[in-house]
PDB file of C-alpha atoms and ligand atoms in Angstrom:
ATOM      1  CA  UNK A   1     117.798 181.662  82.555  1.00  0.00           C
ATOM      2  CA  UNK A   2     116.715 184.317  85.607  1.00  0.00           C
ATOM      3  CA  UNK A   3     115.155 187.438  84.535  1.00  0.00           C
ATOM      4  CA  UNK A   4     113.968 185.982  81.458  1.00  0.00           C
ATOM      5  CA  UNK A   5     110.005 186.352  80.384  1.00  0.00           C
ATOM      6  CA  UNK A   6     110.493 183.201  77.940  1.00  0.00           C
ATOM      7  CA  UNK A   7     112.215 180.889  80.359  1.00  0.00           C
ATOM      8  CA  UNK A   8     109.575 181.855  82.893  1.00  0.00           C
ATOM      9  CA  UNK A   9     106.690 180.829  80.349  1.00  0.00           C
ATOM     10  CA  UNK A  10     108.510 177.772  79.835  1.00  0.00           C
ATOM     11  CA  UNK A  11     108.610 177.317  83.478  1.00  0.00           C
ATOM     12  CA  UNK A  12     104.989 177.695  84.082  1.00  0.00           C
ATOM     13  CA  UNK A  13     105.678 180.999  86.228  1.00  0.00           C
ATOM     14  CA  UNK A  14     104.187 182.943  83.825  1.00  0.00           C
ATOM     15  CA  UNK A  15     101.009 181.857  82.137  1.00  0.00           C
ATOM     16  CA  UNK A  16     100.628 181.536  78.649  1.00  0.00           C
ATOM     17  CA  UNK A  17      98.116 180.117  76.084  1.00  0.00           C
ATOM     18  CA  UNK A  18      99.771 176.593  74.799  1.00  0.00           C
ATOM     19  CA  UNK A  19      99.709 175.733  71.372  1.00  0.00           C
ATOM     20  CA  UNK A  20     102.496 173.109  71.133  1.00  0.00           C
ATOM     21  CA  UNK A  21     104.577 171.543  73.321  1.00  0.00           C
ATOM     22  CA  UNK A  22     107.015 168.831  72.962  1.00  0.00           C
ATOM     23  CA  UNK A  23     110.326 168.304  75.134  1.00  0.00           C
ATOM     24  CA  UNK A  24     112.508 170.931  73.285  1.00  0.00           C
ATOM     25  CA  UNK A  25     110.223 173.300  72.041  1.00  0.00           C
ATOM     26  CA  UNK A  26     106.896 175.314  72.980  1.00  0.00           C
ATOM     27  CA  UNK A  27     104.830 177.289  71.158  1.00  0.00           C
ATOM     28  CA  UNK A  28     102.255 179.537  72.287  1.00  0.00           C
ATOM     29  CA  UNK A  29     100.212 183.082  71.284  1.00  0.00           C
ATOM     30  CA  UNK A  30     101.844 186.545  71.080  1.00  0.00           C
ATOM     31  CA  UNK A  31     100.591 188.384  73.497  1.00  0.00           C
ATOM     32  CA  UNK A  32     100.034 191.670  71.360  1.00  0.00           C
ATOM     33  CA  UNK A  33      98.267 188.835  68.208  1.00  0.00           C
ATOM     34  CA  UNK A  34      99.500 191.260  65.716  1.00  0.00           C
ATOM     35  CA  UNK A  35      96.855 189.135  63.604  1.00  0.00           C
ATOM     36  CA  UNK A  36      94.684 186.576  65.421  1.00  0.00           C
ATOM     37  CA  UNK A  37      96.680 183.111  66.044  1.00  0.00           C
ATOM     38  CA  UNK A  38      99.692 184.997  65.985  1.00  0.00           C
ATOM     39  CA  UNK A  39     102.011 182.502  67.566  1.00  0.00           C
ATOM     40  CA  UNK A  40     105.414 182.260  68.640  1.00  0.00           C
ATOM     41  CA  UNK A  41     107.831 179.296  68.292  1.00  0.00           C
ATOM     42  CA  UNK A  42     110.671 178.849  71.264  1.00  0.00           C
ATOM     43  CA  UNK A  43     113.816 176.754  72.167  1.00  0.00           C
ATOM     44  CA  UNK A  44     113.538 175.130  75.758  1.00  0.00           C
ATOM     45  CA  UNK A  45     117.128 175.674  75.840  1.00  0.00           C
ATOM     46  CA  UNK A  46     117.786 179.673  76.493  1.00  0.00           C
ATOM     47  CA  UNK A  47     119.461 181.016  73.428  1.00  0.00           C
ATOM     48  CA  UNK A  48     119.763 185.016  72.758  1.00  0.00           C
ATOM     49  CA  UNK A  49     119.656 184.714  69.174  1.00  0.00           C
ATOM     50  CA  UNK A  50     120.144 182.535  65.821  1.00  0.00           C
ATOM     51  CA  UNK A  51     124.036 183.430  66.300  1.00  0.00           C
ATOM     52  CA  UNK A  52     123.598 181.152  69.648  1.00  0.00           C
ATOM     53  CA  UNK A  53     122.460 178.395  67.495  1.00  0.00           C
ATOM     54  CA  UNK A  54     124.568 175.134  66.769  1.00  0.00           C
ATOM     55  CA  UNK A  55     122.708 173.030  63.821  1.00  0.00           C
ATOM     56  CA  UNK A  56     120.935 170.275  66.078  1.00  0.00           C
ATOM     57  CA  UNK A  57     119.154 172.824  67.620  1.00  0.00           C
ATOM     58  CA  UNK A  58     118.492 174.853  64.478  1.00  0.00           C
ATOM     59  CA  UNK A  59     116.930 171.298  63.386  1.00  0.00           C
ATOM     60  CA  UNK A  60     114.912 170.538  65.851  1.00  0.00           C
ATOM     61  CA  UNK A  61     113.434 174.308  66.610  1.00  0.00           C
ATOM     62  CA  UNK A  62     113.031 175.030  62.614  1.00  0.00           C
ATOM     63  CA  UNK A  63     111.458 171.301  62.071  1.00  0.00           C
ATOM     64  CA  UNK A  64     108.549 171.950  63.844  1.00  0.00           C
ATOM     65  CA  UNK A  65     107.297 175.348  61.880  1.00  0.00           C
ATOM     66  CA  UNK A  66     105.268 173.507  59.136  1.00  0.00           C
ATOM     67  CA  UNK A  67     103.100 171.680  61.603  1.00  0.00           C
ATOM     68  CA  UNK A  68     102.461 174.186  63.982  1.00  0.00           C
ATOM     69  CA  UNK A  69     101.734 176.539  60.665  1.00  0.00           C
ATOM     70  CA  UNK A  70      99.711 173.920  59.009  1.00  0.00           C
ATOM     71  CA  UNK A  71      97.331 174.172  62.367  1.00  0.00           C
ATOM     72  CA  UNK A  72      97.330 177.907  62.477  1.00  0.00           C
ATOM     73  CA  UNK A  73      96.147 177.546  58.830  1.00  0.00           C
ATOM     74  CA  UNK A  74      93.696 174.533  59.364  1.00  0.00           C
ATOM     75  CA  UNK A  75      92.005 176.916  62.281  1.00  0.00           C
ATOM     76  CA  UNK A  76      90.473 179.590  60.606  1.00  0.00           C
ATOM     77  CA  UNK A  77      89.444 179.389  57.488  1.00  0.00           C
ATOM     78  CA  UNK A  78      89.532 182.956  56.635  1.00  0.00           C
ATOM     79  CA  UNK A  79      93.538 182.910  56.885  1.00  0.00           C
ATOM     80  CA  UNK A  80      95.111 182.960  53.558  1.00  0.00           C
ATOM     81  CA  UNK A  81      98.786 182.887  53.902  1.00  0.00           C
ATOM     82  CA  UNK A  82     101.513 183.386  56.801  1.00  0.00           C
ATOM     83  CA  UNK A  83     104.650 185.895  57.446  1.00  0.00           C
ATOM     84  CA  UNK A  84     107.193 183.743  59.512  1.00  0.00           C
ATOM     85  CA  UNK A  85     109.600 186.031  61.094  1.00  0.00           C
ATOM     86  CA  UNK A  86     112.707 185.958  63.728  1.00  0.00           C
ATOM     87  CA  UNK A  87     113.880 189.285  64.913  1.00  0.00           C
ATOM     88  CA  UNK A  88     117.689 189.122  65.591  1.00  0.00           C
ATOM     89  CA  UNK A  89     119.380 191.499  68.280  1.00  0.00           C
ATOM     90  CA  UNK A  90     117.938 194.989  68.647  1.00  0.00           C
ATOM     91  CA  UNK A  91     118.716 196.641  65.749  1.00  0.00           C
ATOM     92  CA  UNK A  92     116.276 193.882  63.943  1.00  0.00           C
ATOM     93  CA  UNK A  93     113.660 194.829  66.252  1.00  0.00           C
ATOM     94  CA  UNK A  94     114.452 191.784  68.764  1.00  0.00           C
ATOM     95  CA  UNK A  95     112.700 192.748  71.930  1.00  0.00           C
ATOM     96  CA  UNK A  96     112.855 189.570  73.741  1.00  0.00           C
ATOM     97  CA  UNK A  97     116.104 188.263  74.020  1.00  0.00           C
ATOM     98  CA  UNK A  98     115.834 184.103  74.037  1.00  0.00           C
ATOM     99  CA  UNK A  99     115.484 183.129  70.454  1.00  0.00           C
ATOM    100  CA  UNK A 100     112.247 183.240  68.818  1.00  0.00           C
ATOM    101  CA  UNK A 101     109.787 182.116  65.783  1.00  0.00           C
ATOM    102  CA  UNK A 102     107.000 184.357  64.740  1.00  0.00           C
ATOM    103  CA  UNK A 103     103.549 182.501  63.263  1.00  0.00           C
ATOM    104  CA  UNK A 104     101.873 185.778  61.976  1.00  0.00           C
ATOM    105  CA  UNK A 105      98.830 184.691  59.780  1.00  0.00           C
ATOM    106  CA  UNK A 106      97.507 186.741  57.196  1.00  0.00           C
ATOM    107  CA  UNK A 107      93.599 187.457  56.376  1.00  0.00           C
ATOM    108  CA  UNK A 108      94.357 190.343  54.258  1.00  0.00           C
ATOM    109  CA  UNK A 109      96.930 192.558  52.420  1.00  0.00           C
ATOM    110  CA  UNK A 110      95.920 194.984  55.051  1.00  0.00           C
ATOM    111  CA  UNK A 111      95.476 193.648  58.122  1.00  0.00           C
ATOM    112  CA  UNK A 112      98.160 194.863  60.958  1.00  0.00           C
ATOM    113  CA  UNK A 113     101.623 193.823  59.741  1.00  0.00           C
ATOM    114  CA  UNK A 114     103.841 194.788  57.533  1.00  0.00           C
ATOM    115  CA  UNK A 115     107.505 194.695  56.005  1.00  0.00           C
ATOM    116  CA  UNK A 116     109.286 196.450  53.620  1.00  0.00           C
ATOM    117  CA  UNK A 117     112.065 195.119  51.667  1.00  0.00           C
ATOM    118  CA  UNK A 118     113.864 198.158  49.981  1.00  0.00           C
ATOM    119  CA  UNK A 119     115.614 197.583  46.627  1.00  0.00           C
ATOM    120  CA  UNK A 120     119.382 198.239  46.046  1.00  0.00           C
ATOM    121  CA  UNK A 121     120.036 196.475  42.987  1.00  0.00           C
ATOM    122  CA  UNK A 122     121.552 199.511  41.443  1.00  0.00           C
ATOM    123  CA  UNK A 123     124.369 199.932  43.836  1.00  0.00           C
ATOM    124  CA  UNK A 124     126.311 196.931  43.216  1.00  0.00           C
ATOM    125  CA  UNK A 125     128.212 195.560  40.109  1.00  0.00           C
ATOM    126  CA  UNK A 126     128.379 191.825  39.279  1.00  0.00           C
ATOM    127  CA  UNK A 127     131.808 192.092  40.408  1.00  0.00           C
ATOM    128  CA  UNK A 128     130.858 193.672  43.458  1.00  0.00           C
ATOM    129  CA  UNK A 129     128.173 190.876  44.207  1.00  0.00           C
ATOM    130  CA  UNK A 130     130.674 188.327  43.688  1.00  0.00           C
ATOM    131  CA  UNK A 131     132.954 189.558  46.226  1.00  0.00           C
ATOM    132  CA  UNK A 132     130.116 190.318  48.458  1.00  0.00           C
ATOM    133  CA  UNK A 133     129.186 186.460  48.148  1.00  0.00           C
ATOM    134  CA  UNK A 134     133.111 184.885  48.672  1.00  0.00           C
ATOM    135  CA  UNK A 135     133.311 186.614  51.581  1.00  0.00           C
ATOM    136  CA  UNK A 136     130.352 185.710  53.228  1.00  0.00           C
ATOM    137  CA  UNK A 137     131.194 181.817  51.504  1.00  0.00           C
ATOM    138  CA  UNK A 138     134.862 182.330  53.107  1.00  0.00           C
ATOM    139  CA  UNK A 139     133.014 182.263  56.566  1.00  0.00           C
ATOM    140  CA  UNK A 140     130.891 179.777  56.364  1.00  0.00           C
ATOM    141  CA  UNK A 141     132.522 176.895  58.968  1.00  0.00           C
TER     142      UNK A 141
HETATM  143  P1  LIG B   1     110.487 190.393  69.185  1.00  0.00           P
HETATM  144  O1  LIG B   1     110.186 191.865  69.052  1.00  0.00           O
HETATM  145  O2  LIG B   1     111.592 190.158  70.186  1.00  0.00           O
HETATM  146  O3  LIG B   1     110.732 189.716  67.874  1.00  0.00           O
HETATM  147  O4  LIG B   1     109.160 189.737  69.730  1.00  0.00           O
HETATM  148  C1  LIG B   1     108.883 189.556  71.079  1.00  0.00           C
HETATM  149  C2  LIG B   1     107.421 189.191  71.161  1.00  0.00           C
HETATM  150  O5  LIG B   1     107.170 188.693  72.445  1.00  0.00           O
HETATM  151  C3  LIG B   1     106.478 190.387  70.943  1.00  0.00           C
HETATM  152  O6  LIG B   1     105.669 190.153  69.798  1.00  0.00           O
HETATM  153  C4  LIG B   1     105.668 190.434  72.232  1.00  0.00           C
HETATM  154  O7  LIG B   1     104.310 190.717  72.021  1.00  0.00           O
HETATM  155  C5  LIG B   1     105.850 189.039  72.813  1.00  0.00           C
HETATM  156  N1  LIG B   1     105.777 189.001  74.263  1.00  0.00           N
HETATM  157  C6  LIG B   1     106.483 189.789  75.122  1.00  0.00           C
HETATM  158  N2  LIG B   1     106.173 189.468  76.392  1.00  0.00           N
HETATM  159  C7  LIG B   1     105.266 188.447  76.329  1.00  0.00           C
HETATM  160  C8  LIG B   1     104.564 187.692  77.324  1.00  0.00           C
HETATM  161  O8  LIG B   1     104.715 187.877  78.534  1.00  0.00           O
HETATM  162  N3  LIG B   1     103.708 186.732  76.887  1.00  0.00           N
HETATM  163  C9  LIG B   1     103.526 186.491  75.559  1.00  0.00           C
HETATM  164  N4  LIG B   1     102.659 185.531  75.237  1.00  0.00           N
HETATM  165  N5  LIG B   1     104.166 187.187  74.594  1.00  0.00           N
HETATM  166  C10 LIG B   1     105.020 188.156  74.972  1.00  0.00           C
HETATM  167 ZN1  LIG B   2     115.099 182.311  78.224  1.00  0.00          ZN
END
């Protein structure tokens, strides 16, 4: 797709350091390396978002995060552990808008990432829960 920073990686008209490439995916280091080896994981095909995503693709982006992790891992030996994130539209922090995978290893409970998970337990019945889950189940095609 024109005007899109991904797409032009992919395209060799922007450079980028490789880390994986195979004929629908490439994967290749954050710019910013939130941690060192941070990596990121793309479609060939444009998609905005996981919305934009039929299964096949899902499959054959998703099926290549353990090796690409499990050489992230094998290359330092000071990483202990890995944060695998994908930021959907903007109000999930999506800043780059064809679909992507983040690789963020971890050396340390305090190194430079982080993520909060609030909890809300308290504000929902059982019966609440269940009619929070048949809805989303009704949708599911
Ligand atoms: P998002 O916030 O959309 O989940 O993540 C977008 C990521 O793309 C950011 O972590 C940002 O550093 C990275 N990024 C943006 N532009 C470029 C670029 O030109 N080259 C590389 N390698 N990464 C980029
Ligand atoms: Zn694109």
């Amino acid at each position: 797709m024109e005007d899109c920073i991904f797409c032009k990686i992919i395209n060799r008209e922007i450079p980028s350091h490789v880390v994986y490439e195979d004929e629908d995916v490439l994967a290749f280091l954050d710019i910013t390396q939130v941690t060192k080896g941070h990596t990121l994981l793309i479609p060939k095909k444009h998609v905005s978002d996981i919305f934009e995503y039929d299964q096949n693709l899902a499959a054959t982006l998703f099926s290549r995060i353990p090796k690409i992790a499990k050489a992230i891992e094998s290359s330092d030996n000071l990483i202990k552990g890995m944060n695998i994130v994908n930021n959907n539209r903007e109000v999930a922090y999506q800043t780059v808008f064809h679909s992507h995978v983040h690789l963020i290893p971890r050396y340390d409970k305090k190194d430079d990432f982080s993520m909060r998970f609030g909890n809300h337990m308290e504000d929902y019945s059982a019966a609440e829960l269940a009619t929070l889950a048949r809805s989303i189940q009704a949708h599911i095609k």
